């Protein structure tokens, strides 16, 4: 199981959920599971989001996620 934490627009797209437990082996699989659970709005955010896995940036959406990891979903931020 993974702990997924949502920030900013990702939290809004997940219906206000701040975190939840999910079973997934990769970020690619996580995006599918979360889209099925919360809808296409979150799916679109997931396509553009950056991810931290246990505090480290992860760009490889096919990399194996360690059991018990915390995944932060960080949507693109506006502003300067």
PDB file of C-alpha atoms in Angstrom:
ATOM      1  CA  UNK A   1       0.000   0.000   0.000  1.00  0.00           C
ATOM      2  CA  UNK A   2       1.035   3.559  -0.726  1.00  0.00           C
ATOM      3  CA  UNK A   3       0.029   6.780   0.947  1.00  0.00           C
ATOM      4  CA  UNK A   4      -0.971   9.351  -1.674  1.00  0.00           C
ATOM      5  CA  UNK A   5      -1.067  13.011  -0.653  1.00  0.00           C
ATOM      6  CA  UNK A   6      -2.774  15.618  -2.825  1.00  0.00           C
ATOM      7  CA  UNK A   7      -1.811  19.273  -3.088  1.00  0.00           C
ATOM      8  CA  UNK A   8      -3.574  22.333  -4.571  1.00  0.00           C
ATOM      9  CA  UNK A   9      -5.487  21.473  -7.772  1.00  0.00           C
ATOM     10  CA  UNK A  10      -4.905  17.745  -7.280  1.00  0.00           C
ATOM     11  CA  UNK A  11      -6.727  17.948  -3.948  1.00  0.00           C
ATOM     12  CA  UNK A  12      -9.629  19.786  -5.591  1.00  0.00           C
ATOM     13  CA  UNK A  13      -9.774  17.233  -8.428  1.00  0.00           C
ATOM     14  CA  UNK A  14      -9.854  14.409  -5.853  1.00  0.00           C
ATOM     15  CA  UNK A  15     -12.944  15.958  -4.275  1.00  0.00           C
ATOM     16  CA  UNK A  16     -11.108  17.593  -1.387  1.00  0.00           C
ATOM     17  CA  UNK A  17      -9.387  14.427  -0.189  1.00  0.00           C
ATOM     18  CA  UNK A  18      -6.016  15.303   1.356  1.00  0.00           C
ATOM     19  CA  UNK A  19      -4.563  11.786   1.444  1.00  0.00           C
ATOM     20  CA  UNK A  20      -5.528   8.164   1.034  1.00  0.00           C
ATOM     21  CA  UNK A  21      -4.109   4.649   0.891  1.00  0.00           C
ATOM     22  CA  UNK A  22      -3.797   3.070  -2.565  1.00  0.00           C
ATOM     23  CA  UNK A  23      -2.355  -0.176  -3.905  1.00  0.00           C
ATOM     24  CA  UNK A  24      -0.256   0.440  -7.038  1.00  0.00           C
ATOM     25  CA  UNK A  25       3.114  -0.713  -8.306  1.00  0.00           C
ATOM     26  CA  UNK A  26       4.083   2.324 -10.400  1.00  0.00           C
ATOM     27  CA  UNK A  27       3.046   5.928 -10.977  1.00  0.00           C
ATOM     28  CA  UNK A  28       1.465   4.826 -14.260  1.00  0.00           C
ATOM     29  CA  UNK A  29      -0.709   2.292 -12.427  1.00  0.00           C
ATOM     30  CA  UNK A  30      -1.408   4.803  -9.658  1.00  0.00           C
ATOM     31  CA  UNK A  31      -2.734   7.312 -12.202  1.00  0.00           C
ATOM     32  CA  UNK A  32      -5.113   4.674 -13.622  1.00  0.00           C
ATOM     33  CA  UNK A  33      -6.380   3.639 -10.197  1.00  0.00           C
ATOM     34  CA  UNK A  34      -6.913   7.240  -9.083  1.00  0.00           C
ATOM     35  CA  UNK A  35      -8.660   8.189 -12.337  1.00  0.00           C
ATOM     36  CA  UNK A  36     -11.018   5.230 -11.900  1.00  0.00           C
ATOM     37  CA  UNK A  37     -11.671   6.220  -8.284  1.00  0.00           C
ATOM     38  CA  UNK A  38     -12.028  10.002  -8.625  1.00  0.00           C
ATOM     39  CA  UNK A  39     -12.805  10.642 -12.301  1.00  0.00           C
ATOM     40  CA  UNK A  40     -11.298  12.126 -15.415  1.00  0.00           C
ATOM     41  CA  UNK A  41     -10.679  15.537 -13.829  1.00  0.00           C
ATOM     42  CA  UNK A  42      -8.049  13.989 -11.548  1.00  0.00           C
ATOM     43  CA  UNK A  43      -6.778  11.938 -14.490  1.00  0.00           C
ATOM     44  CA  UNK A  44      -6.019  15.148 -16.378  1.00  0.00           C
ATOM     45  CA  UNK A  45      -4.216  16.586 -13.360  1.00  0.00           C
ATOM     46  CA  UNK A  46      -2.191  13.380 -13.018  1.00  0.00           C
ATOM     47  CA  UNK A  47      -0.981  13.693 -16.633  1.00  0.00           C
ATOM     48  CA  UNK A  48       0.540  17.119 -15.917  1.00  0.00           C
ATOM     49  CA  UNK A  49       1.577  16.563 -12.287  1.00  0.00           C
ATOM     50  CA  UNK A  50       5.004  16.116 -10.761  1.00  0.00           C
ATOM     51  CA  UNK A  51       5.513  13.410  -8.164  1.00  0.00           C
ATOM     52  CA  UNK A  52       7.608  13.044  -5.051  1.00  0.00           C
ATOM     53  CA  UNK A  53       8.168   9.512  -3.815  1.00  0.00           C
ATOM     54  CA  UNK A  54       9.308   9.557  -0.203  1.00  0.00           C
ATOM     55  CA  UNK A  55      10.395  13.161  -0.740  1.00  0.00           C
ATOM     56  CA  UNK A  56      12.404  12.546  -3.931  1.00  0.00           C
ATOM     57  CA  UNK A  57      11.340  13.651  -7.400  1.00  0.00           C
ATOM     58  CA  UNK A  58      10.332  10.722  -9.627  1.00  0.00           C
ATOM     59  CA  UNK A  59      10.108  11.280 -13.382  1.00  0.00           C
ATOM     60  CA  UNK A  60       9.887   7.612 -14.446  1.00  0.00           C
ATOM     61  CA  UNK A  61       6.193   6.747 -14.334  1.00  0.00           C
ATOM     62  CA  UNK A  62       7.014   3.064 -14.900  1.00  0.00           C
ATOM     63  CA  UNK A  63       9.496   2.745 -12.027  1.00  0.00           C
ATOM     64  CA  UNK A  64       8.521   0.328  -9.287  1.00  0.00           C
ATOM     65  CA  UNK A  65       7.211   2.115  -6.209  1.00  0.00           C
ATOM     66  CA  UNK A  66       8.464   0.753  -2.879  1.00  0.00           C
ATOM     67  CA  UNK A  67       5.854  -0.725  -0.564  1.00  0.00           C
ATOM     68  CA  UNK A  68       4.788   1.738   2.083  1.00  0.00           C
ATOM     69  CA  UNK A  69       6.004   4.773   0.116  1.00  0.00           C
ATOM     70  CA  UNK A  70       4.421   8.206   0.340  1.00  0.00           C
ATOM     71  CA  UNK A  71       3.617   9.732  -3.049  1.00  0.00           C
ATOM     72  CA  UNK A  72       2.951  13.472  -3.236  1.00  0.00           C
ATOM     73  CA  UNK A  73       0.910  14.617  -6.251  1.00  0.00           C
ATOM     74  CA  UNK A  74       1.981  18.149  -7.202  1.00  0.00           C
ATOM     75  CA  UNK A  75      -0.004  19.748 -10.025  1.00  0.00           C
ATOM     76  CA  UNK A  76       1.532  22.562 -12.068  1.00  0.00           C
ATOM     77  CA  UNK A  77       1.367  25.792 -10.098  1.00  0.00           C
ATOM     78  CA  UNK A  78       0.476  29.194 -11.531  1.00  0.00           C
ATOM     79  CA  UNK A  79       2.183  32.394 -10.556  1.00  0.00           C
ATOM     80  CA  UNK A  80       5.639  33.798 -10.637  1.00  0.00           C
TER      81      UNK A  80
END
